[in-house]
């Protein structure tokens, strides 16, 4: 049965029929078709699983992912701090394939023909789609840090802002550093992936130094004028726990790097470090940024928040950190997972010839470790607002932890276990 | 054609009861916003320490959510999250989880 029969429909009366049409309440139709998902991170893995689960296997899903396994950015600062290993944050795509029936292709999408509804792959293949989902994360704007344009330089001055080999390499640099050394981390101007992440990393490196290399220092060079997330809680942790270790310098925008000298080049001075960790300025991942989708500030993809569909390119939905965010919405893994569910619901409605849900809700929680056990959170809830055509934070909802605490340290790990399962198991 | 009668009747009944029932999947979609922490369809990872919501009696879950929202029930984070949802949305969420086995 494709549609409610017209004669039956008319029996309901013109008013009811009009309302049913208005609200998209045509339960007689079912979604079918083929959805290609590019990128198997927090957004892409979620939309792939939820499309299969909610369509009861009726919608075919192909996931294009260049890595063999999923590696989580959240919790990766604990690997850098030394209390977790890369294996603890690495999960296979096997369940997505075998339990949920997602076709996983290890390849990279390099082009889109939105008119013909085709994706070009790096290894020469081509995939046709009814709907395309891009969840490409971020790419770095190396032209803003010219000395780091070469692959060789990027092996020496690490970002570790995409979890994987760089995470392990940064940990090794910290282990190899002599006691009395300086670890400097540079933070780009907002917006960037994971607003509290750099401050959490500073805490966890300082926590490692405190016991293993007590004469060492952590220097935070922030391009922003102030701490971007959980400010009161982070600054309290710094003064309570790391008073003589962490130094915070706002308004310190990185202009370039002296690779051989391991120095951050700022506007008026150079700051030398023993381990220099540069988080470069970011933009939407290449596949989203280079294929004609409408970008805001030439960096972030503009979407319709009822469907996560590009405002310029029909049939192409975009998720996660690549987006120009709605007001106060962070670039976080949790939020990307929520984008994935919103997109899955909207795509299934669209494939069944129905309007997307007119009242979507998105929620965010983010836990940051300030040492290996104590955690602080920030949470928010965002509801669609028809007047402004975007999702708006609900006033009076959300907030931060009253104080750092060990209970939320346990909850943070429970969060990780459950969100990883929600995406991949 | 009988199925379509049922579908249409369900649709109308839903609309009559509440405008929020406009999309038949609204409860499912709202409940999915909780799944990051509480597990897909409320089935939390065993041993993770999170409350599994699947199959919880509707009235019990709804009361819990309302108590978080009013502040009667202390929490680390749920008092802040619950304030982001309307009572009508909480009702849909509780009904969805109660129906999960």
Short mmCIF file of C-alpha atoms in Angstrom, two decimals:
data_model
loop_
_atom_site.label_atom_id
_atom_site.label_comp_id
_atom_site.label_asym_id
_atom_site.label_seq_id
_atom_site.Cartn_x
_atom_site.Cartn_y
_atom_site.Cartn_z
CA UNK A 1 0.00 0.00 0.00
CA UNK A 2 1.69 3.17 -1.18
CA UNK A 3 -0.79 5.82 -0.16
CA UNK A 4 -4.08 6.19 1.55
CA UNK A 5 -6.64 5.49 -1.15
CA UNK A 6 -8.06 8.74 -2.48
CA UNK A 7 -11.69 7.64 -2.12
CA UNK A 8 -11.15 6.62 1.50
CA UNK A 9 -9.37 9.85 2.13
CA UNK A 10 -12.29 11.87 0.82
CA UNK A 11 -14.66 10.06 3.17
CA UNK A 12 -12.91 11.80 6.05
CA UNK A 13 -14.09 15.14 4.74
CA UNK A 14 -12.15 17.91 3.12
CA UNK A 15 -11.17 19.58 6.41
CA UNK A 16 -9.75 16.45 7.95
CA UNK A 17 -7.97 15.59 4.74
CA UNK A 18 -6.42 19.02 4.60
CA UNK A 19 -5.26 18.69 8.21
CA UNK A 20 -3.88 15.23 7.65
CA UNK A 21 -1.96 16.60 4.71
CA UNK A 22 -0.81 19.58 6.69
CA UNK A 23 0.51 17.45 9.51
CA UNK A 24 1.93 14.80 7.21
CA UNK A 25 -0.10 12.18 9.00
CA UNK A 26 -0.34 9.63 6.26
CA UNK A 27 0.55 6.52 8.17
CA UNK A 28 -0.21 4.28 5.21
CA UNK A 29 3.10 4.99 3.45
CA UNK A 30 6.45 3.43 4.20
CA UNK A 31 9.93 4.66 3.54
CA UNK A 32 12.14 2.79 1.12
CA UNK A 33 15.20 3.66 -0.90
CA UNK A 34 18.96 3.93 -0.56
CA UNK A 35 20.75 6.36 1.75
CA UNK A 36 24.50 6.90 1.49
CA UNK A 37 26.20 8.16 4.65
CA UNK A 38 29.67 9.70 4.39
CA UNK A 39 31.66 9.56 7.62
CA UNK A 40 31.23 7.05 10.46
CA UNK A 41 31.72 9.28 13.49
CA UNK A 42 29.19 10.33 16.11
CA UNK A 43 26.76 11.69 13.51
CA UNK A 44 27.21 9.26 10.64
CA UNK A 45 27.22 6.01 12.63
CA UNK A 46 24.08 7.14 14.47
CA UNK A 47 22.10 8.06 11.36
CA UNK A 48 23.13 4.77 9.69
CA UNK A 49 21.94 2.63 12.61
CA UNK A 50 18.73 4.60 13.23
CA UNK A 51 17.73 4.54 9.55
CA UNK A 52 18.03 0.76 9.57
CA UNK A 53 16.35 0.33 12.95
CA UNK A 54 13.44 2.72 12.44
CA UNK A 55 12.73 1.55 8.88
CA UNK A 56 12.83 -2.07 10.09
CA UNK A 57 15.38 -2.79 7.38
CA UNK A 58 13.31 -1.27 4.58
CA UNK A 59 15.79 1.51 3.81
CA UNK A 60 19.17 0.42 2.45
CA UNK A 61 22.14 2.19 4.00
CA UNK A 62 25.73 2.41 2.76
CA UNK A 63 28.32 3.98 5.06
CA UNK A 64 31.52 5.30 3.50
CA UNK A 65 34.30 5.54 6.10
CA UNK A 66 38.04 5.87 5.50
CA UNK A 67 39.15 4.36 8.82
CA UNK A 68 38.88 0.68 9.74
CA UNK A 69 37.48 1.39 13.21
CA UNK A 70 35.66 4.14 15.05
CA UNK A 71 37.94 6.07 17.43
CA UNK A 72 36.21 8.42 19.87
CA UNK A 73 37.31 12.02 20.38
CA UNK A 74 35.40 12.25 23.69
CA UNK A 75 37.47 10.39 26.33
CA UNK A 76 40.61 10.70 24.11
CA UNK A 77 42.02 13.31 26.51
CA UNK A 78 42.21 10.51 29.09
CA UNK A 79 44.54 8.64 26.70
CA UNK A 80 46.70 11.78 26.49
CA UNK A 81 46.56 12.06 30.30
CA UNK A 82 47.62 8.41 30.62
CA UNK A 83 44.62 6.83 32.39
CA UNK A 84 43.13 5.20 29.24
CA UNK A 85 44.55 3.56 26.12
CA UNK A 86 43.62 3.95 22.47
CA UNK A 87 42.03 0.48 22.62
CA UNK A 88 39.59 1.80 25.25
CA UNK A 89 38.21 4.37 22.77
CA UNK A 90 38.30 2.20 19.63
CA UNK A 91 35.20 0.32 18.43
CA UNK A 92 34.65 -1.85 15.36
CA UNK A 93 31.95 -1.22 12.75
CA UNK A 94 31.12 -4.97 12.82
CA UNK A 95 27.79 -4.61 14.65
CA UNK A 96 26.69 -1.84 12.32
CA UNK A 97 27.39 -4.23 9.43
CA UNK A 98 26.22 -7.57 10.75
CA UNK A 99 23.57 -6.73 13.31
CA UNK A 100 22.04 -3.71 11.58
CA UNK A 101 22.72 -4.54 7.94
CA UNK A 102 24.59 -1.35 7.09
CA UNK A 103 26.90 -1.81 4.09
CA UNK A 104 30.23 -0.36 5.28
CA UNK A 105 32.68 0.64 2.56
CA UNK A 106 36.23 1.56 3.50
CA UNK A 107 36.83 4.43 1.11
CA UNK A 108 36.68 8.21 0.94
CA UNK A 109 34.03 10.31 -0.78
CA UNK A 110 35.73 12.83 -3.06
CA UNK A 111 32.86 14.37 -5.01
CA UNK A 112 29.09 14.71 -5.28
CA UNK A 113 26.85 15.06 -8.31
CA UNK A 114 23.71 16.28 -6.55
CA UNK A 115 21.77 16.48 -9.83
CA UNK A 116 22.41 12.86 -10.72
CA UNK A 117 22.38 11.86 -7.02
CA UNK A 118 25.79 10.18 -7.13
CA UNK A 119 28.83 10.15 -4.84
CA UNK A 120 32.33 9.64 -6.27
CA UNK A 121 34.79 7.58 -4.27
CA UNK A 122 38.58 7.95 -4.05
CA UNK A 123 39.18 4.38 -5.19
CA UNK A 124 37.25 5.07 -8.39
CA UNK A 125 33.81 3.79 -7.47
CA UNK A 126 30.51 5.62 -7.58
CA UNK A 127 27.41 5.25 -5.41
CA UNK A 128 23.92 6.37 -6.34
CA UNK A 129 21.55 7.54 -3.61
CA UNK A 130 18.02 8.68 -2.92
CA UNK A 131 19.26 10.73 0.03
CA UNK A 132 22.86 11.55 0.98
CA UNK A 133 24.07 12.27 4.52
CA UNK A 134 27.43 13.97 5.03
CA UNK A 135 28.92 13.71 8.49
CA UNK A 136 32.47 14.75 7.60
CA UNK A 137 33.52 16.42 10.85
CA UNK A 138 36.11 19.17 10.59
CA UNK A 139 39.20 19.81 8.52
CA UNK A 140 42.02 22.11 9.54
CA UNK A 141 42.71 25.47 7.92
CA UNK A 142 46.45 24.96 7.50
CA UNK A 143 46.79 28.21 5.57
CA UNK A 144 46.24 29.93 8.94
CA UNK A 145 49.33 28.14 10.31
CA UNK A 146 51.59 28.18 7.23
CA UNK A 147 54.58 26.33 8.73
CA UNK A 148 52.35 23.33 9.42
CA UNK A 149 51.19 22.86 5.83
CA UNK A 150 53.60 19.98 5.22
CA UNK A 151 52.81 16.47 6.36
CA UNK A 152 56.28 16.26 7.91
CA UNK A 153 55.68 19.33 10.10
CA UNK A 154 52.30 17.92 11.13
CA UNK A 155 54.08 14.82 12.43
CA UNK A 156 56.19 16.96 14.76
CA UNK A 157 53.76 19.60 15.97
CA UNK A 158 50.62 17.64 16.76
CA UNK A 159 46.96 18.65 17.00
CA UNK A 160 45.52 15.37 18.38
CA UNK A 161 42.13 16.98 17.63
CA UNK A 162 41.02 13.94 15.62
CA UNK A 163 41.37 10.86 17.78
CA UNK A 164 43.71 8.14 16.49
CA UNK A 165 47.46 8.01 15.79
CA UNK A 166 47.92 11.66 16.81
CA UNK A 167 46.40 10.92 20.23
CA UNK A 168 49.00 8.21 20.86
CA UNK A 169 51.82 10.34 19.42
CA UNK A 170 51.01 13.28 21.72
CA UNK A 171 50.98 10.96 24.72
CA UNK A 172 54.44 9.71 23.68
CA UNK A 173 55.78 13.28 23.36
CA UNK A 174 54.57 13.98 26.90
CA UNK A 175 56.15 10.78 28.23
CA UNK A 176 59.44 11.62 26.51
CA UNK A 177 59.50 15.20 27.80
CA UNK A 178 62.01 15.94 30.56
CA UNK A 179 60.79 16.99 33.99
CA UNK A 180 60.82 20.78 34.15
CA UNK A 181 59.60 21.07 30.57
CA UNK A 182 56.72 23.13 29.19
CA UNK A 183 53.66 21.75 27.41
CA UNK A 184 51.88 24.50 25.47
CA UNK A 185 48.45 24.11 23.87
CA UNK A 186 47.05 26.68 21.45
CA UNK A 187 43.29 27.19 21.08
CA UNK A 188 41.81 28.77 17.94
CA UNK A 189 39.06 31.39 17.96
CA UNK A 190 35.58 29.92 18.44
CA UNK A 191 33.80 28.16 16.85
CA UNK A 192 35.91 25.02 16.97
CA UNK A 193 35.24 21.32 17.69
CA UNK A 194 34.53 20.57 21.37
CA UNK A 195 34.57 23.94 23.20
CA UNK A 196 35.68 22.58 26.62
CA UNK A 197 38.13 20.02 25.14
CA UNK A 198 41.32 22.11 25.22
CA UNK A 199 40.75 23.12 28.86
CA UNK A 200 40.07 19.50 29.82
CA UNK A 201 43.27 18.46 28.04
CA UNK A 202 45.25 21.10 29.95
CA UNK A 203 43.85 19.67 33.22
CA UNK A 204 44.70 16.08 32.34
CA UNK A 205 48.24 16.89 31.19
CA UNK A 206 48.75 18.90 34.40
CA UNK A 207 47.38 15.96 36.39
CA UNK A 208 49.98 13.71 34.74
CA UNK A 209 52.79 16.20 35.40
CA UNK A 210 51.75 16.60 39.04
CA UNK A 211 52.79 13.05 39.86
CA UNK A 212 55.22 12.08 37.05
CA UNK A 213 57.05 15.36 36.24
CA UNK A 214 56.26 17.78 39.08
CA UNK A 215 58.54 20.61 37.91
CA UNK A 216 56.82 20.84 34.52
CA UNK A 217 54.33 23.48 33.35
CA UNK A 218 51.20 23.67 31.22
CA UNK A 219 50.68 26.82 29.20
CA UNK A 220 47.31 27.54 27.58
CA UNK A 221 47.53 30.02 24.68
CA UNK A 222 43.92 30.92 23.93
CA UNK A 223 43.05 33.04 20.88
CA UNK A 224 39.75 33.86 22.59
CA UNK A 225 39.38 36.55 25.20
CA UNK A 226 38.19 34.09 27.81
CA UNK A 227 37.59 30.41 28.63
CA UNK A 228 34.91 29.20 26.18
CA UNK A 229 33.08 26.63 28.32
CA UNK A 230 32.50 25.83 32.02
CA UNK A 231 34.69 28.83 32.88
CA UNK A 232 34.08 29.03 36.63
CA UNK A 233 34.54 25.27 37.09
CA UNK A 234 37.73 25.09 35.03
CA UNK A 235 39.34 28.14 36.62
CA UNK A 236 38.51 26.75 40.07
CA UNK A 237 40.12 23.42 39.14
CA UNK A 238 43.21 25.24 37.90
CA UNK A 239 43.60 27.25 41.12
CA UNK A 240 42.67 24.39 43.48
CA UNK A 241 44.54 21.53 41.79
CA UNK A 242 47.17 22.97 39.47
CA UNK A 243 48.09 26.34 40.96
CA UNK A 244 51.78 26.25 40.07
CA UNK A 245 51.40 24.14 36.94
CA UNK A 246 48.75 25.69 34.65
CA UNK A 247 49.10 29.20 33.27
CA UNK A 248 46.24 30.61 31.17
CA UNK A 249 46.89 33.37 28.61
CA UNK A 250 43.82 34.77 26.82
CA UNK A 251 43.97 36.87 23.61
CA UNK A 252 46.97 34.84 22.43
CA UNK A 253 46.18 34.03 18.82
CA UNK A 254 48.60 31.77 17.01
CA UNK A 255 49.95 33.30 13.79
CA UNK A 256 52.42 30.58 12.84
CA UNK A 257 54.77 28.00 14.30
CA UNK A 258 58.56 27.66 14.40
CA UNK A 259 58.65 23.93 13.86
CA UNK A 260 62.34 23.30 14.55
CA UNK A 261 62.34 25.64 17.57
CA UNK A 262 59.00 24.26 18.87
CA UNK A 263 57.73 27.79 19.30
CA UNK A 264 54.27 29.29 18.95
CA UNK A 265 54.47 32.50 16.96
CA UNK A 266 52.01 35.03 18.39
CA UNK A 267 51.35 38.57 17.23
CA UNK A 268 54.05 40.21 19.35
CA UNK A 269 56.14 37.37 20.73
CA UNK A 270 57.20 33.78 20.38
CA UNK A 271 56.55 31.20 23.07
CA UNK A 272 58.88 28.22 23.21
CA UNK A 273 57.70 24.87 24.48
CA UNK A 274 59.09 21.36 24.91
CA UNK A 275 55.83 19.87 23.66
CA UNK A 276 53.82 22.19 21.44
CA UNK A 277 50.23 21.12 20.75
CA UNK A 278 48.52 23.26 18.13
CA UNK A 279 44.75 23.05 17.64
CA UNK A 280 44.41 24.83 14.29
CA UNK A 281 41.39 26.83 13.10
CA UNK A 282 38.75 24.57 11.54
CA UNK A 283 36.08 24.38 8.89
CA UNK A 284 33.56 21.82 7.64
CA UNK A 285 35.21 18.63 6.39
CA UNK A 286 36.47 18.81 2.82
CA UNK A 287 33.66 16.86 1.14
CA UNK A 288 31.09 19.31 2.55
CA UNK A 289 33.20 22.41 2.01
CA UNK A 290 34.21 21.72 -1.59
CA UNK A 291 31.06 20.47 -3.27
CA UNK A 292 28.94 23.58 -3.68
CA UNK A 293 26.90 23.37 -0.46
CA UNK A 294 26.00 26.77 0.95
CA UNK A 295 28.54 27.72 3.61
CA UNK A 296 28.37 30.43 6.27
CA UNK A 297 31.57 32.48 6.66
CA UNK A 298 33.02 30.23 3.97
CA UNK A 299 33.49 27.59 6.67
CA UNK A 300 30.33 25.93 7.98
CA UNK A 301 27.38 24.28 6.21
CA UNK A 302 23.96 25.94 6.45
CA UNK A 303 21.10 23.48 7.05
CA UNK A 304 17.34 23.41 7.48
CA UNK A 305 16.89 22.35 11.13
CA UNK A 306 13.70 20.40 10.45
CA UNK A 307 15.56 17.92 8.27
CA UNK A 308 19.31 18.69 8.50
CA UNK A 309 19.12 19.16 4.72
CA UNK A 310 21.48 21.64 3.07
CA UNK A 311 19.69 24.93 2.38
CA UNK A 312 21.23 24.99 -1.09
CA UNK A 313 21.40 21.38 -2.27
CA UNK A 314 18.27 19.19 -2.14
CA UNK A 315 18.74 15.59 -1.07
CA UNK A 316 21.98 16.28 0.84
CA UNK A 317 21.77 16.26 4.65
CA UNK A 318 24.68 17.36 6.82
CA UNK A 319 25.41 16.55 10.48
CA UNK A 320 27.74 17.34 13.32
CA UNK A 321 30.74 19.62 13.65
CA UNK A 322 30.59 20.61 9.95
CA UNK A 323 27.46 22.70 10.56
CA UNK A 324 26.95 26.37 11.12
CA UNK A 325 25.42 25.80 14.53
CA UNK A 326 22.06 26.94 15.83
CA UNK A 327 22.27 29.52 18.67
CA UNK A 328 24.45 28.30 21.59
CA UNK A 329 24.72 24.82 20.06
CA UNK A 330 28.17 23.31 20.68
CA UNK A 331 30.19 21.24 18.21
CA UNK A 332 30.11 18.03 20.22
CA UNK A 333 29.88 14.30 19.65
CA UNK A 334 26.69 14.16 21.71
CA UNK A 335 25.09 16.84 19.53
CA UNK A 336 26.20 15.07 16.33
CA UNK A 337 24.49 11.89 17.59
CA UNK A 338 21.31 13.95 18.13
CA UNK A 339 21.62 15.45 14.64
CA UNK A 340 21.84 11.87 13.34
CA UNK A 341 18.53 10.92 14.94
CA UNK A 342 16.80 14.10 13.74
CA UNK A 343 18.07 13.39 10.21
CA UNK A 344 17.04 9.71 10.33
CA UNK A 345 13.47 10.62 11.35
CA UNK A 346 13.25 13.36 8.71
CA UNK A 347 14.69 11.19 5.92
CA UNK A 348 12.27 8.36 6.68
CA UNK A 349 9.35 10.80 6.52
CA UNK A 350 10.66 12.31 3.27
CA UNK A 351 11.25 8.90 1.67
CA UNK A 352 7.65 8.04 2.55
CA UNK A 353 6.39 11.24 0.96
CA UNK A 354 5.69 12.98 4.26
CA UNK A 355 6.82 16.25 5.80
CA UNK A 356 9.53 16.08 8.46
CA UNK A 357 8.50 16.30 12.11
CA UNK A 358 7.66 20.01 12.65
CA UNK A 359 8.79 20.04 16.30
CA UNK A 360 12.24 18.42 16.66
CA UNK A 361 14.16 18.57 19.95
CA UNK A 362 17.92 18.28 20.42
CA UNK A 363 19.73 17.80 23.70
CA UNK A 364 23.38 18.08 24.66
CA UNK A 365 25.45 16.90 27.58
CA UNK A 366 29.18 17.18 27.83
CA UNK A 367 31.37 15.84 30.61
CA UNK A 368 34.92 17.10 31.15
CA UNK A 369 37.50 15.47 33.41
CA UNK A 370 39.52 17.87 35.52
CA UNK A 371 41.64 15.00 36.89
CA UNK A 372 41.43 11.24 36.36
CA UNK A 373 38.31 10.96 38.56
CA UNK A 374 36.55 14.31 38.96
CA UNK A 375 34.22 15.61 36.29
CA UNK A 376 32.20 18.72 35.44
CA UNK A 377 29.31 18.88 32.99
CA UNK A 378 27.41 21.31 30.81
CA UNK A 379 23.95 20.47 29.45
CA UNK A 380 21.39 22.17 27.22
CA UNK A 381 18.08 21.43 25.48
CA UNK A 382 17.17 22.97 22.12
CA UNK A 383 13.64 23.10 20.66
CA UNK A 384 12.69 24.06 17.12
CA UNK A 385 11.24 27.55 16.87
CA UNK A 386 9.08 28.13 13.79
CA UNK A 387 9.37 31.93 14.07
CA UNK A 388 13.18 31.95 13.76
CA UNK A 389 13.34 28.71 11.74
CA UNK A 390 16.10 27.32 13.91
CA UNK A 391 16.48 25.35 17.13
CA UNK A 392 16.68 27.62 20.15
CA UNK A 393 18.03 26.79 23.61
CA UNK A 394 15.20 26.41 26.13
CA UNK A 395 15.46 29.22 28.68
CA UNK A 396 15.82 27.97 32.24
CA UNK A 397 16.91 24.51 31.13
CA UNK A 398 20.43 23.14 31.09
CA UNK A 399 23.38 24.32 33.14
CA UNK A 400 26.64 23.16 34.64
CA UNK A 401 27.71 21.02 37.62
CA UNK A 402 27.48 22.65 41.03
CA UNK A 403 31.09 21.58 41.61
CA UNK A 404 33.55 19.00 40.28
CA UNK A 405 32.72 15.57 41.68
CA UNK A 406 33.61 11.89 41.45
CA UNK A 407 30.02 10.72 40.91
CA UNK A 408 29.98 12.47 37.56
CA UNK A 409 33.34 10.86 36.81
CA UNK A 410 31.50 7.52 36.90
CA UNK A 411 28.54 8.95 34.97
CA UNK A 412 30.87 10.30 32.28
CA UNK A 413 32.17 6.79 31.60
CA UNK A 414 28.60 5.44 31.63
CA UNK A 415 27.73 8.17 29.11
CA UNK A 416 30.59 6.99 26.88
CA UNK A 417 29.57 3.33 27.08
CA UNK A 418 25.95 4.12 26.29
CA UNK A 419 26.48 6.61 23.49
CA UNK A 420 29.00 4.29 21.80
CA UNK A 421 26.44 1.49 22.02
CA UNK A 422 23.70 3.83 20.78
CA UNK A 423 25.78 4.48 17.65
CA UNK A 424 27.54 1.22 16.98
CA UNK A 425 26.02 -1.72 18.86
CA UNK B 1 -8.26 -0.58 2.15
CA UNK B 2 -9.24 -1.41 5.69
CA UNK B 3 -5.73 -0.66 6.89
CA UNK B 4 -5.93 2.83 5.51
CA UNK B 5 -9.23 3.40 7.36
CA UNK B 6 -7.52 2.38 10.55
CA UNK B 7 -4.50 4.51 9.79
CA UNK B 8 -6.64 7.53 9.01
CA UNK B 9 -8.80 7.01 12.09
CA UNK B 10 -5.72 6.69 14.28
CA UNK B 11 -4.38 9.84 12.72
CA UNK B 12 -7.57 11.78 13.44
CA UNK B 13 -7.83 10.48 16.97
CA UNK B 14 -4.25 11.51 17.56
CA UNK B 15 -4.89 15.00 16.28
CA UNK B 16 -8.05 15.33 18.34
CA UNK B 17 -6.19 14.29 21.47
CA UNK B 18 -3.28 16.62 20.98
CA UNK B 19 -1.59 18.69 18.37
CA UNK B 20 1.69 17.11 19.46
CA UNK B 21 0.56 13.78 18.03
CA UNK B 22 0.82 15.30 14.57
CA UNK B 23 3.78 13.15 13.60
CA UNK B 24 3.02 9.57 14.61
CA UNK B 25 6.69 9.12 15.53
CA UNK B 26 6.94 12.10 17.85
CA UNK B 27 7.22 9.95 20.99
CA UNK B 28 9.87 7.78 19.38
CA UNK B 29 11.85 10.81 18.21
CA UNK B 30 11.67 12.53 21.60
CA UNK B 31 12.65 9.36 23.47
CA UNK B 32 15.67 9.00 21.17
CA UNK B 33 17.08 12.23 22.64
CA UNK B 34 17.50 10.31 25.95
CA UNK B 35 19.22 7.29 24.37
CA UNK B 36 22.74 8.75 24.39
CA UNK B 37 22.88 8.08 28.14
CA UNK B 38 20.01 5.66 28.73
CA UNK B 39 20.58 3.32 25.78
CA UNK B 40 18.87 2.77 22.44
CA UNK B 41 15.13 2.38 23.15
CA UNK B 42 15.91 2.71 26.86
CA UNK B 43 18.06 -0.42 27.02
CA UNK B 44 21.11 0.87 28.86
CA UNK B 45 24.40 -1.03 28.62
CA UNK B 46 24.24 -3.61 31.46
CA UNK B 47 26.55 -2.68 34.30
CA UNK B 48 27.02 0.91 33.07
CA UNK B 49 25.06 2.21 36.04
CA UNK B 50 22.52 4.16 33.98
CA UNK B 51 18.79 3.71 34.61
CA UNK B 52 17.29 1.44 31.96
CA UNK B 53 14.03 3.06 30.94
CA UNK B 54 12.65 0.28 28.71
CA UNK B 55 9.47 -1.19 30.12
CA UNK B 56 9.28 1.22 33.06
CA UNK B 57 5.67 1.87 34.04
CA UNK B 58 4.51 5.06 32.33
CA UNK B 59 3.16 6.82 35.43
CA UNK B 60 6.29 6.01 37.41
CA UNK B 61 8.63 7.43 34.75
CA UNK B 62 6.44 10.47 34.19
CA UNK B 63 6.37 11.23 37.92
CA UNK B 64 10.16 10.88 38.07
CA UNK B 65 10.59 13.33 35.19
CA UNK B 66 8.15 15.78 36.75
CA UNK B 67 9.96 15.55 40.10
CA UNK B 68 13.27 16.27 38.39
CA UNK B 69 11.68 19.24 36.63
CA UNK B 70 10.12 20.69 39.80
CA UNK B 71 13.31 20.11 41.76
CA UNK B 72 11.65 17.73 44.25
CA UNK B 73 14.02 14.98 43.17
CA UNK B 74 17.72 15.89 43.46
CA UNK B 75 20.00 15.04 40.51
CA UNK B 76 23.39 15.74 39.01
CA UNK B 77 22.01 16.70 35.59
CA UNK B 78 18.39 15.54 35.11
CA UNK B 79 16.96 18.58 36.93
CA UNK B 80 18.55 20.72 34.19
CA UNK B 81 17.65 18.50 31.22
CA UNK B 82 14.02 17.86 32.28
CA UNK B 83 13.31 21.61 32.27
CA UNK B 84 13.92 21.59 28.51
CA UNK B 85 10.88 19.43 27.76
CA UNK B 86 7.19 20.34 27.98
CA UNK B 87 4.87 18.22 30.14
CA UNK B 88 3.25 16.99 26.93
CA UNK B 89 6.64 15.88 25.58
CA UNK B 90 7.44 14.09 28.85
CA UNK B 91 4.14 12.25 28.55
CA UNK B 92 5.07 11.04 25.08
CA UNK B 93 8.55 9.98 26.23
CA UNK B 94 7.17 8.06 29.23
CA UNK B 95 4.56 6.34 27.03
CA UNK B 96 7.22 5.33 24.49
CA UNK B 97 9.55 3.80 27.09
CA UNK B 98 6.68 2.02 28.87
CA UNK B 99 5.90 0.29 25.57
CA UNK B 100 9.48 -0.99 25.08
CA UNK B 101 10.04 -4.57 26.15
#
